[in-house]
Coordinates of C-alpha atoms in Angstrom, one line a residue:
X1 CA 0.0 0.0 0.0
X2 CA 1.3 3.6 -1.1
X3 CA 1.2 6.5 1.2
X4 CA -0.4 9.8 -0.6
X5 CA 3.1 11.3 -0.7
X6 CA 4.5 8.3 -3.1
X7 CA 1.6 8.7 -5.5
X8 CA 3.3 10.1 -9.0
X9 CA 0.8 12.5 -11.0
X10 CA -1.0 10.0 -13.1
X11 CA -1.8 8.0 -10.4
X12 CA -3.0 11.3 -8.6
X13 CA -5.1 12.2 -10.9
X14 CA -6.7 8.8 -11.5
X15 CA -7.7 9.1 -7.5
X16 CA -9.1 12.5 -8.1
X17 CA -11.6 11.3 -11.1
X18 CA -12.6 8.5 -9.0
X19 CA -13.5 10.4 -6.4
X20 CA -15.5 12.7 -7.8
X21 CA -17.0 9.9 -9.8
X22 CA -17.9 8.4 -6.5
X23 CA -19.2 11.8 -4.9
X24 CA -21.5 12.2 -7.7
X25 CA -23.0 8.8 -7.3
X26 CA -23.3 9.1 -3.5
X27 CA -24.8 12.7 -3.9
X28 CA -27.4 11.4 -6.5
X29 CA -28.4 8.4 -4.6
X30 CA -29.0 11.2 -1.6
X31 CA -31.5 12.6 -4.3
X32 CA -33.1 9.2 -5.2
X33 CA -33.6 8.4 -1.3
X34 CA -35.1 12.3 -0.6
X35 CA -37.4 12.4 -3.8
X36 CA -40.3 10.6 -2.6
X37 CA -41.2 13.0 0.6
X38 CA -38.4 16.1 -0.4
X39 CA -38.5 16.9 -3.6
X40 CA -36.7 19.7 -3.0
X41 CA -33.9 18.9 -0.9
X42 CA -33.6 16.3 -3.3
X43 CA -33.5 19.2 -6.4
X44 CA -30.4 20.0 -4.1
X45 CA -28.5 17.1 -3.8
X46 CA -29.2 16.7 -7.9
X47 CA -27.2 19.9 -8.4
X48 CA -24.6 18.7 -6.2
X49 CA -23.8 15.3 -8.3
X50 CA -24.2 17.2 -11.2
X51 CA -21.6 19.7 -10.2
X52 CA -19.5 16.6 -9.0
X53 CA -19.8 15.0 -12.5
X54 CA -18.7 18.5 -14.2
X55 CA -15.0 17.8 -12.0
X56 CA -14.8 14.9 -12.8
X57 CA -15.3 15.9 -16.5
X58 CA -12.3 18.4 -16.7
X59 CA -10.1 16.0 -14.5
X60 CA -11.0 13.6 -17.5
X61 CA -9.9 16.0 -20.1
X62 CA -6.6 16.8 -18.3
X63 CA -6.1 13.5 -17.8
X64 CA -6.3 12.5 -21.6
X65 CA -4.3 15.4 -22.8
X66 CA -1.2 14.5 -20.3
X67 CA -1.6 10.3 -20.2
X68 CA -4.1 9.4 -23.0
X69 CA -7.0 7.3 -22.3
X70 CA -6.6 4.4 -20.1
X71 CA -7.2 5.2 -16.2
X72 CA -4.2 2.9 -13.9
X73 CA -6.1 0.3 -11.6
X74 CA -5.5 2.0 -8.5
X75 CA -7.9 2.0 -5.6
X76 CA -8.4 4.8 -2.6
X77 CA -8.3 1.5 -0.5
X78 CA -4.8 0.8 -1.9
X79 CA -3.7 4.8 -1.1
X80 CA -2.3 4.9 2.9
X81 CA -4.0 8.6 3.9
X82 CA -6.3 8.6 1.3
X83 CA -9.9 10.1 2.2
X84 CA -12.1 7.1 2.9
X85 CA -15.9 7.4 2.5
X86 CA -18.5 5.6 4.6
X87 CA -20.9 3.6 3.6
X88 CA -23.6 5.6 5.4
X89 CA -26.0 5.3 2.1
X90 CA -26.8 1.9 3.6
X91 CA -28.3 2.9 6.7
X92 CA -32.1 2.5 6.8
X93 CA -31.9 5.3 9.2
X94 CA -30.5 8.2 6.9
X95 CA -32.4 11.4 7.0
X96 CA -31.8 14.5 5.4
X97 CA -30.2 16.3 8.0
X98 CA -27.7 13.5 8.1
X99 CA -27.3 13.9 4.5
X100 CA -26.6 17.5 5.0
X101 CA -23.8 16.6 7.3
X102 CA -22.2 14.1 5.4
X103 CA -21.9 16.0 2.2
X104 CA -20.1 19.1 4.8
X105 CA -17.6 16.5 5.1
X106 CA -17.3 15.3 2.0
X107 CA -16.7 18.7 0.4
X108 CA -14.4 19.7 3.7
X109 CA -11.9 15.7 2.5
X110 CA -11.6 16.6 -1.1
X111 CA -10.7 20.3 -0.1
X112 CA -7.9 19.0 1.9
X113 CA -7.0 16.4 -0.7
X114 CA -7.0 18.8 -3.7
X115 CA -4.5 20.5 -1.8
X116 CA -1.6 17.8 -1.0
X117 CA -2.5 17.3 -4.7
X118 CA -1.5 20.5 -5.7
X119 CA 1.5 20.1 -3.8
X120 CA 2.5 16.8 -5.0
X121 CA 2.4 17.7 -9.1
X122 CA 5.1 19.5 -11.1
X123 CA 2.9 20.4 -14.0
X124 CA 1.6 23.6 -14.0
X125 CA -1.8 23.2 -15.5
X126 CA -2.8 20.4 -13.5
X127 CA -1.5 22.4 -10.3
X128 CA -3.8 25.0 -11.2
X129 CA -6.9 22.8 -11.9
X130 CA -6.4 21.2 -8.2
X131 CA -6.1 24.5 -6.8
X132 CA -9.5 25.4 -8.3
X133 CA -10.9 22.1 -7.3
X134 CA -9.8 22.8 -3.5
X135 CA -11.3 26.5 -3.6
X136 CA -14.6 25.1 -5.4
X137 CA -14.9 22.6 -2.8
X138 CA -14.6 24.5 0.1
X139 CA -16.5 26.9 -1.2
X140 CA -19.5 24.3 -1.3
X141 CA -21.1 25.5 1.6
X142 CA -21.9 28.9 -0.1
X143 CA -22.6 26.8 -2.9
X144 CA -25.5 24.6 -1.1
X145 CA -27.3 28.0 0.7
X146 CA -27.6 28.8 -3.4
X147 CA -29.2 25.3 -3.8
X148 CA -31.1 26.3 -0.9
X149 CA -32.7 29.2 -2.3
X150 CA -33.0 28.0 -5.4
X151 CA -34.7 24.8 -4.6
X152 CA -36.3 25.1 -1.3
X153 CA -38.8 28.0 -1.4
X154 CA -40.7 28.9 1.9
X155 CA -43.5 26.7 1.2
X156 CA -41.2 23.7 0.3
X157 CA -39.1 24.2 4.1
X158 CA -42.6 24.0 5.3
X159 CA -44.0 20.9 3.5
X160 CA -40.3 19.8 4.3
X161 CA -40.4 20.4 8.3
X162 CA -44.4 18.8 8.4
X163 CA -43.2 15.7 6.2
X164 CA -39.8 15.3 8.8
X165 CA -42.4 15.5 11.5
X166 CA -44.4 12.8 10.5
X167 CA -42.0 10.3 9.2
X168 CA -40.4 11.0 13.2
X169 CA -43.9 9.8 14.6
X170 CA -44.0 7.0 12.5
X171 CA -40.9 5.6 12.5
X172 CA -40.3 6.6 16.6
X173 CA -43.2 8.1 18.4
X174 CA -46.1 5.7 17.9
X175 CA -44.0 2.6 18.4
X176 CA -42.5 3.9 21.3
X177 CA -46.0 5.2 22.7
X178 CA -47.5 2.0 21.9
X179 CA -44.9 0.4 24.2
X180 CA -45.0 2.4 27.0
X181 CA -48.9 2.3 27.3
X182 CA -48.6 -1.6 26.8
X183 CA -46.3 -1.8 29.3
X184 CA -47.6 0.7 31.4
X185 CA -51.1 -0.6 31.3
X186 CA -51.4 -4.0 30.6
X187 CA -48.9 -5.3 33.8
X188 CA -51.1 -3.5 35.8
X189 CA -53.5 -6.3 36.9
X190 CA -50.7 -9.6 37.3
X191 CA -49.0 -7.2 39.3
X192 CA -51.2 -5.8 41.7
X193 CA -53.2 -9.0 41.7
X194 CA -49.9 -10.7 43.1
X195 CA -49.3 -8.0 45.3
X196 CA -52.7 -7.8 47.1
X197 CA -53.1 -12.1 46.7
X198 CA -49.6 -12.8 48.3
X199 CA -48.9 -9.2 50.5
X200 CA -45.0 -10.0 49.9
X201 CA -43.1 -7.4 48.1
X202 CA -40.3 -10.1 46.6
X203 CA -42.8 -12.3 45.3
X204 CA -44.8 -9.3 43.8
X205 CA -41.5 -7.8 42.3
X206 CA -40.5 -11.2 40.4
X207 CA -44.2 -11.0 38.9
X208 CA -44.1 -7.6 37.7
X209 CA -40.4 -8.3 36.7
X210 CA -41.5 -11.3 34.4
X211 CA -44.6 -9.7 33.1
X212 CA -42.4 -6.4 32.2
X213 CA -39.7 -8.6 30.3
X214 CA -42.2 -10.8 28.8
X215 CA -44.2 -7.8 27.7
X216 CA -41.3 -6.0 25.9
X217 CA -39.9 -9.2 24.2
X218 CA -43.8 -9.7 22.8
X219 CA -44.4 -6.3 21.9
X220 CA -40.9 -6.2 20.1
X221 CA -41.8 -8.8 18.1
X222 CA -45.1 -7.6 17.2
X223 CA -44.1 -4.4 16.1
X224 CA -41.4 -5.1 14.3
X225 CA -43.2 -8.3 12.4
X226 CA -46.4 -6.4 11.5
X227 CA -44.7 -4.1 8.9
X228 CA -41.5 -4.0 7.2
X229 CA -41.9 -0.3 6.6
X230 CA -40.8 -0.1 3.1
X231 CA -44.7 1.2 2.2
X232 CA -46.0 3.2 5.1
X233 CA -42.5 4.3 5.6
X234 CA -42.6 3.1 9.3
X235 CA -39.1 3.0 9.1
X236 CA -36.9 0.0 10.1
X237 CA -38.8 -2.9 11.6
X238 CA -35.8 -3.7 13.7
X239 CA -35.3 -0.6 15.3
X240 CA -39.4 0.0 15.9
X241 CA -39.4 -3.2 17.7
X242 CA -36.2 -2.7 20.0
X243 CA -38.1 0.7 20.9
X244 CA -41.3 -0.7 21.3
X245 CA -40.0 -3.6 23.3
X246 CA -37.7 -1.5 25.3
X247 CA -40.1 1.0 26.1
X248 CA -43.1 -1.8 27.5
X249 CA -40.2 -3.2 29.5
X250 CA -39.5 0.5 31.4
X251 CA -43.5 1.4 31.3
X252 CA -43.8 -2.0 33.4
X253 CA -40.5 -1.8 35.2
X254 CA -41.3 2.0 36.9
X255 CA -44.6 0.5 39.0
X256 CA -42.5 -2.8 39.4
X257 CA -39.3 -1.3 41.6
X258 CA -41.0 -0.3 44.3
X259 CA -41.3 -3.3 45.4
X260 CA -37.9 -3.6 46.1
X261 CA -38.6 -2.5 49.3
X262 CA -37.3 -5.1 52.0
X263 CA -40.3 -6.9 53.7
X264 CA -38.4 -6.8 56.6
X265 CA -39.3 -2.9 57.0
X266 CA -42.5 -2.2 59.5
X267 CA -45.6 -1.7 56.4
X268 CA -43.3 -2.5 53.8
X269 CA -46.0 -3.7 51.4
X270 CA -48.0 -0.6 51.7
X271 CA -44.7 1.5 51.4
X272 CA -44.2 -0.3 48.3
X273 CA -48.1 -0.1 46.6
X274 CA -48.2 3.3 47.4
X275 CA -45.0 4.4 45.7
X276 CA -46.0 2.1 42.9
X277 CA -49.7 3.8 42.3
X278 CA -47.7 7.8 42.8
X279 CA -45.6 5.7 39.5
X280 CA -48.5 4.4 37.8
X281 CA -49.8 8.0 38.4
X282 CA -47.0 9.9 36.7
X283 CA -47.0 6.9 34.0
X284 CA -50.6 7.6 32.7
X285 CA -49.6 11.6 32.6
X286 CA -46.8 10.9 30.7
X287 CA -48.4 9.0 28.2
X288 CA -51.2 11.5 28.1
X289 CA -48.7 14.3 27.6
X290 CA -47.1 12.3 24.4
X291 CA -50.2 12.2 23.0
X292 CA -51.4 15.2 23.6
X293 CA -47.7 16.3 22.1
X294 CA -47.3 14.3 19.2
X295 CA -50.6 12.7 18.3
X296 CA -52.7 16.2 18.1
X297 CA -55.3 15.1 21.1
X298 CA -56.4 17.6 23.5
X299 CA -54.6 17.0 27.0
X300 CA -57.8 16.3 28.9
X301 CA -59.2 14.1 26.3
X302 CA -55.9 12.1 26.2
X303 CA -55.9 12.0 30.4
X304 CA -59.2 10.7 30.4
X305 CA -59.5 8.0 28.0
X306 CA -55.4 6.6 29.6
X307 CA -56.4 7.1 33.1
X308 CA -59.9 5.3 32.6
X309 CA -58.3 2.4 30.8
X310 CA -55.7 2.0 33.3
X311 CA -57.8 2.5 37.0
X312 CA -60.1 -0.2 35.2
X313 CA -56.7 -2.7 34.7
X314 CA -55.8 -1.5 38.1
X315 CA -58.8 -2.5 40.1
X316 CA -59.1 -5.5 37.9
X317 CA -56.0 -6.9 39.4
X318 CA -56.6 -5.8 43.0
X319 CA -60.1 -7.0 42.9
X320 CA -58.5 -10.5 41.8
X321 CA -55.5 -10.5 43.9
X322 CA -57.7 -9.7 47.1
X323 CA -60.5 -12.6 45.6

């Protein structure tokens, strides 16, 4: 493997049209990904290959005039130094303020690399055309406010902003929510029925423990097996389910801890049940508040129809535990 420094001009300038041959492709698949909800952040990105392509075009044409018209085999990987890109295209999670970011740092590694190119060549006219590369990549960031402009108008940042809020409900609100209110909820009644049927704070804690991990391993399943995403644009099944599974597991774990409390303590069991109901309390606010928040329902109407639904699972459980 060469270092940057060994690299003689041909072989510098083959790096060079490969990486803006690269940029292009990563910039336009940027624009393929945005295109369906931003059209016009994905007009942006568009530009931005294009522009990428038009380097890689004059790199071509100084390329031909000084070497002809076969490019060496050489590989960034083979080039110790040489600006690596990551493969975060893949990720199911990229969004376009992600995007944003990565193409900041894009421009900012072929900048620097321009430079140690211009440094590195003894020809005049290609020294020049790196020079001008470096400047016209760092002066991208100018560049993309005139994408900006040009392509997101007022009413586009606003269709923009609504569509970036929904897609974050989606894909992490309304799986979360639905975990929490599971977990909150629905280990209500085994808990409080094995509280009130055994009046031993140990015993009621490995209940609520097992119902809370059970709960969270079910739900995480069924959320992330009921849709893959790739149509309702729910996002990645595998994260909805680890955050609908995680969040039953703490909505039935925060009534569950209290009854940590050492039944050797004088009224240790109704220590424990009344910290868990002042829990169970803040729970069903909390949930209300997200709603109410997120989902567009009026706080009182969101704190009556959780709090109804979960003093009904509540009394179901002590009505059965004291049975």
């Amino acid at each position: 493997m060469k270092a940057l420094a060994e690299l003689d001009e041909r072989e510098i300038l083959a790096l060079a049209i490969a990486n803006e041959e690269e940029d292009s492709r990563i910039y336009q698949s940027f624009a393929d990904r945005l295109r369906p909800d931003f059209a016009a952040s994905a007009g942006l990105f568009d530009d931005m290959a294009e522009e990428e392509r038009e380097h890689r075009n004059s790199l071509y044409e100084l390329y031909r005039t000084r070497f002809g018209e076969h490019l060496p085999p050489i590989r960034r990987e083979d080039v110790r130094g040489f600006l690596k890109r990551r493969p975060i295209w893949w990720s199911p999670h990229l969004d376009l303020d992600k995007m944003r970011r990565e193409a900041e740092i894009m421009e900012l590694q072929a900048a620097n690399f321009y430079d140690k190119a211009a440094l590195q060549t003894l020809d005049v006219g290609a020294r020049e055309l790196f020079t001008k590369l470096a400047e016209v990549e760092r002066g991208h960031e100018k560049k993309a406010s005139e994408f900006h402009d040009a392509h997101l108008s007022e009413n586009a940042e606003v269709a923009e902003e609504a569509m970036r809020k929904r897609l974050f409900v989606l894909q992490y609100v309304q799986p979360g929510l639905a975990g929490l209110i599971d977990g909150s909820v629905s280990t209500l009644a085994p808990l409080f029925a094995a509280a009130f049927a055994t009046q031993n704070n140990w015993e009621t804690f490995l209940v609520g423990l097992a119902a809370s991990v059970g709960a969270g391993i079910s739900m995480g399943f069924t959320e992330a097996l009921s849709d893959n995403g790739e149509i309702t644009g729910r996002g990645s099944p595998f994260w909805r389910g680890v955050i609908c599974g995680v969040m039953t597991a703490i909505g039935g774990l925060g009534h569950t801890i209290p009854y940590l409390v050492p039944d050797s303590w004088p009224n240790a069991f109704h220590i424990a049940t009344s910290i868990a109901a002042l829990v169970v309390a803040i729970e069903l606010v909390v949930i209300s508040w997200i709603r109410s928040r997120y989902m567009d329902t009026p706080f009182l109407r969101a704190s009556f129809q959780v709090i109804v639904g979960g003093v009904l699972v509540l009394l179901a459980g002590i009505f059965i535990g004291s049975a």
